[in-house]
GROMACS .gro file of C-alpha atoms in nm:
model
  159
    1MET     CA    1  -4.906   3.554   7.171
    2ARG     CA    2  -4.659   3.272   7.130
    3GLY     CA    3  -4.715   3.277   6.752
    4ALA     CA    4  -4.650   3.652   6.737
    5ARG     CA    5  -4.319   3.613   6.924
    6MET     CA    6  -4.217   3.332   6.693
    7ALA     CA    7  -4.303   3.543   6.386
    8MET     CA    8  -4.103   3.836   6.528
    9ALA     CA    9  -3.802   3.611   6.594
   10VAL     CA   10  -3.815   3.480   6.237
   11LEU     CA   11  -3.827   3.836   6.100
   12VAL     CA   12  -3.534   3.951   6.314
   13VAL     CA   13  -3.319   3.649   6.227
   14GLY     CA   14  -3.417   3.680   5.862
   15GLY     CA   15  -3.316   4.046   5.862
   16LEU     CA   16  -2.979   3.966   6.016
   17ILE     CA   17  -2.911   3.685   5.771
   18SER     CA   18  -3.011   3.885   5.465
   19GLY     CA   19  -2.769   4.162   5.558
   20CYS     CA   20  -3.031   4.430   5.601
   21GLY     CA   21  -2.889   4.736   5.759
   22PRO     CA   22  -2.715   5.053   5.662
   23GLY     CA   23  -2.571   5.053   5.312
   24PRO     CA   24  -2.225   5.162   5.208
   25THR     CA   25  -2.103   5.501   5.320
   26LEU     CA   26  -1.885   5.756   5.148
   27GLN     CA   27  -1.627   5.715   5.424
   28ALA     CA   28  -1.589   5.339   5.362
   29ALA     CA   29  -1.584   5.377   4.984
   30THR     CA   30  -1.330   5.661   5.006
   31ALA     CA   31  -1.100   5.456   5.229
   32GLU     CA   32  -1.110   5.172   4.975
   33LEU     CA   33  -1.054   5.407   4.681
   34GLN     CA   34  -0.750   5.557   4.856
   35LYS     CA   35  -0.614   5.204   4.912
   36ASP     CA   36  -0.667   5.137   4.542
   37MET     CA   37  -0.461   5.444   4.457
   38GLN     CA   38  -0.179   5.327   4.686
   39ARG     CA   39  -0.193   4.973   4.545
   40LEU     CA   40  -0.172   5.112   4.193
   41GLU     CA   41   0.126   5.330   4.282
   42THR     CA   42   0.314   5.039   4.444
   43ASP     CA   43   0.217   4.769   4.193
   44ASP     CA   44   0.517   4.608   4.023
   45VAL     CA   45   0.392   4.712   3.679
   46PHE     CA   46   0.303   5.073   3.752
   47LYS     CA   47   0.585   5.168   3.989
   48ASN     CA   48   0.820   5.126   3.691
   49PRO     CA   49   0.912   5.482   3.582
   50LEU     CA   50   0.877   5.377   3.217
   51LYS     CA   51   0.501   5.342   3.273
   52LYS     CA   52   0.479   5.712   3.362
   53LEU     CA   53   0.197   5.662   3.611
   54LYS     CA   54   0.040   5.998   3.689
   55ILE     CA   55  -0.233   6.051   3.944
   56VAL     CA   56  -0.434   6.325   3.776
   57GLU     CA   57  -0.701   6.356   4.048
   58ARG     CA   58  -0.672   6.217   4.399
   59PRO     CA   59  -0.988   6.104   4.580
   60ASP     CA   60  -0.959   6.369   4.849
   61LYS     CA   61  -1.260   6.594   4.775
   62ASP     CA   62  -1.630   6.528   4.825
   63LEU     CA   63  -1.806   6.603   4.498
   64PRO     CA   64  -2.182   6.663   4.520
   65CYS     CA   65  -2.377   6.422   4.302
   66ASP     CA   66  -2.730   6.416   4.447
   67LYS     CA   67  -2.925   6.583   4.724
   68GLY     CA   68  -2.717   6.526   5.038
   69LYS     CA   69  -2.493   6.271   4.867
   70PHE     CA   70  -2.137   6.284   4.742
   71GLU     CA   71  -1.879   6.086   4.548
   72ARG     CA   72  -1.502   6.067   4.529
   73VAL     CA   73  -1.304   6.029   4.206
   74LEU     CA   74  -0.961   5.893   4.124
   75ARG     CA   75  -0.816   5.972   3.781
   76ALA     CA   76  -0.486   5.833   3.661
   77THR     CA   77  -0.293   5.785   3.340
   78ALA     CA   78  -0.003   5.557   3.252
   79ASP     CA   79   0.181   5.453   2.941
   80LEU     CA   80   0.292   5.129   2.780
   81GLU     CA   81   0.562   5.158   2.520
   82ARG     CA   82   0.464   4.991   2.196
   83LYS     CA   83   0.689   4.699   2.103
   84GLY     CA   84   0.647   4.581   1.747
   85PRO     CA   85   0.439   4.693   1.455
   86SER     CA   86   0.107   4.527   1.546
   87LEU     CA   87  -0.137   4.778   1.692
   88ASP     CA   88  -0.382   4.498   1.777
   89ASN     CA   89  -0.116   4.309   1.977
   90HIS     CA   90  -0.020   4.628   2.160
   91LEU     CA   91  -0.380   4.702   2.261
   92ASP     CA   92  -0.441   4.337   2.356
   93HIS     CA   93  -0.133   4.336   2.580
   94ALA     CA   94  -0.220   4.671   2.741
   95GLN     CA   95  -0.578   4.558   2.801
   96ARG     CA   96  -0.474   4.226   2.960
   97LEU     CA   97  -0.213   4.393   3.177
   98MET     CA   98  -0.465   4.643   3.315
   99GLU     CA   99  -0.737   4.378   3.364
  100ILE     CA  100  -0.493   4.161   3.562
  101THR     CA  101  -0.392   4.457   3.778
  102LEU     CA  102  -0.751   4.559   3.843
  103SER     CA  103  -0.874   4.209   3.922
  104GLU     CA  104  -0.577   4.053   4.104
  105VAL     CA  105  -0.412   4.352   4.271
  106LEU     CA  106  -0.703   4.592   4.327
  107HIS     CA  107  -0.971   4.319   4.356
  108TYR     CA  108  -1.230   4.453   4.113
  109LYS     CA  109  -1.482   4.218   3.957
  110MET     CA  110  -1.430   4.267   3.586
  111THR     CA  111  -1.689   4.281   3.310
  112TYR     CA  112  -1.553   4.141   2.984
  113ASP     CA  113  -1.671   4.255   2.643
  114LEU     CA  114  -1.537   4.020   2.377
  115THR     CA  115  -1.690   4.222   2.092
  116GLN     CA  116  -1.406   4.473   2.117
  117MET     CA  117  -1.124   4.220   2.074
  118ASP     CA  118  -1.018   4.355   1.735
  119TRP     CA  119  -1.094   4.723   1.775
  120GLU     CA  120  -0.787   4.916   1.670
  121ASP     CA  121  -0.884   5.258   1.802
  122ALA     CA  122  -0.944   5.173   2.171
  123ARG     CA  123  -1.044   4.911   2.427
  124LEU     CA  124  -1.276   4.970   2.720
  125ILE     CA  125  -1.233   4.805   3.059
  126ASP     CA  126  -1.502   4.801   3.331
  127GLY     CA  127  -1.474   4.680   3.689
  128ARG     CA  128  -1.680   4.702   4.005
  129LYS     CA  129  -1.653   4.657   4.379
  130ASP     CA  130  -2.012   4.628   4.497
  131THR     CA  131  -1.893   4.662   4.854
  132PRO     CA  132  -1.818   4.944   4.930
  133GLY     CA  133  -1.948   5.076   4.597
  134ILE     CA  134  -1.674   5.170   4.350
  135THR     CA  135  -1.675   5.154   3.970
  136VAL     CA  136  -1.361   5.171   3.758
  137LYS     CA  137  -1.342   5.243   3.386
  138VAL     CA  138  -1.027   5.242   3.178
  139ILE     CA  139  -0.986   5.337   2.817
  140VAL     CA  140  -0.687   5.181   2.644
  141VAL     CA  141  -0.570   5.378   2.342
  142PRO     CA  142  -0.282   5.341   2.096
  143GLU     CA  143  -0.135   5.686   2.165
  144SER     CA  144   0.028   5.808   2.485
  145PRO     CA  145  -0.091   5.780   2.760
  146THR     CA  146  -0.203   5.426   2.686
  147TRP     CA  147  -0.424   5.390   2.994
  148ARG     CA  148  -0.674   5.650   3.115
  149LEU     CA  149  -0.837   5.534   3.437
  150VAL     CA  150  -1.135   5.679   3.624
  151ALA     CA  151  -1.252   5.517   3.948
  152LYS     CA  152  -1.555   5.660   4.129
  153THR     CA  153  -1.738   5.582   4.445
  154ASP     CA  154  -2.113   5.551   4.417
  155CYS     CA  155  -2.318   5.857   4.503
  156LEU     CA  156  -2.337   5.803   4.879
  157PRO     CA  157  -2.429   5.974   5.204
  158ARG     CA  158  -2.134   6.092   5.414
  159SER     CA  159  -2.224   5.873   5.711
   0.00000   0.00000   0.00000
């Protein structure tokens, strides 16, 4: 009997330590995505009218994505005026600027792909917040708008 109680105590403590419990919810992910939108709108770089930040889709609608699950989506565009003749330098600068904003201001963990360093048609940026479950993707292109951002919550239950 004493051994069974000890085993149960170890399982309970182990479960608490490992973080077992309910996973992320759509409500928590949506709240974070809405904060990201506000941070983007008030960021020193993007509040500049020359950047022409445009929120194309606000994360205010539940979009069905699986049986009984939903996601929210934020879409935005912004522009960076090209200074100088080098397309590669322009794309490098735009990519770095967005990566800094995503990682330092919006707190995404970035995935870096060094194979695209000299692509002259586009650059791709990926970031993730595992908690509460949001993925961001940005395409950086030479024509206007320079940045095309899509941030999505994971496909999650409402509660």
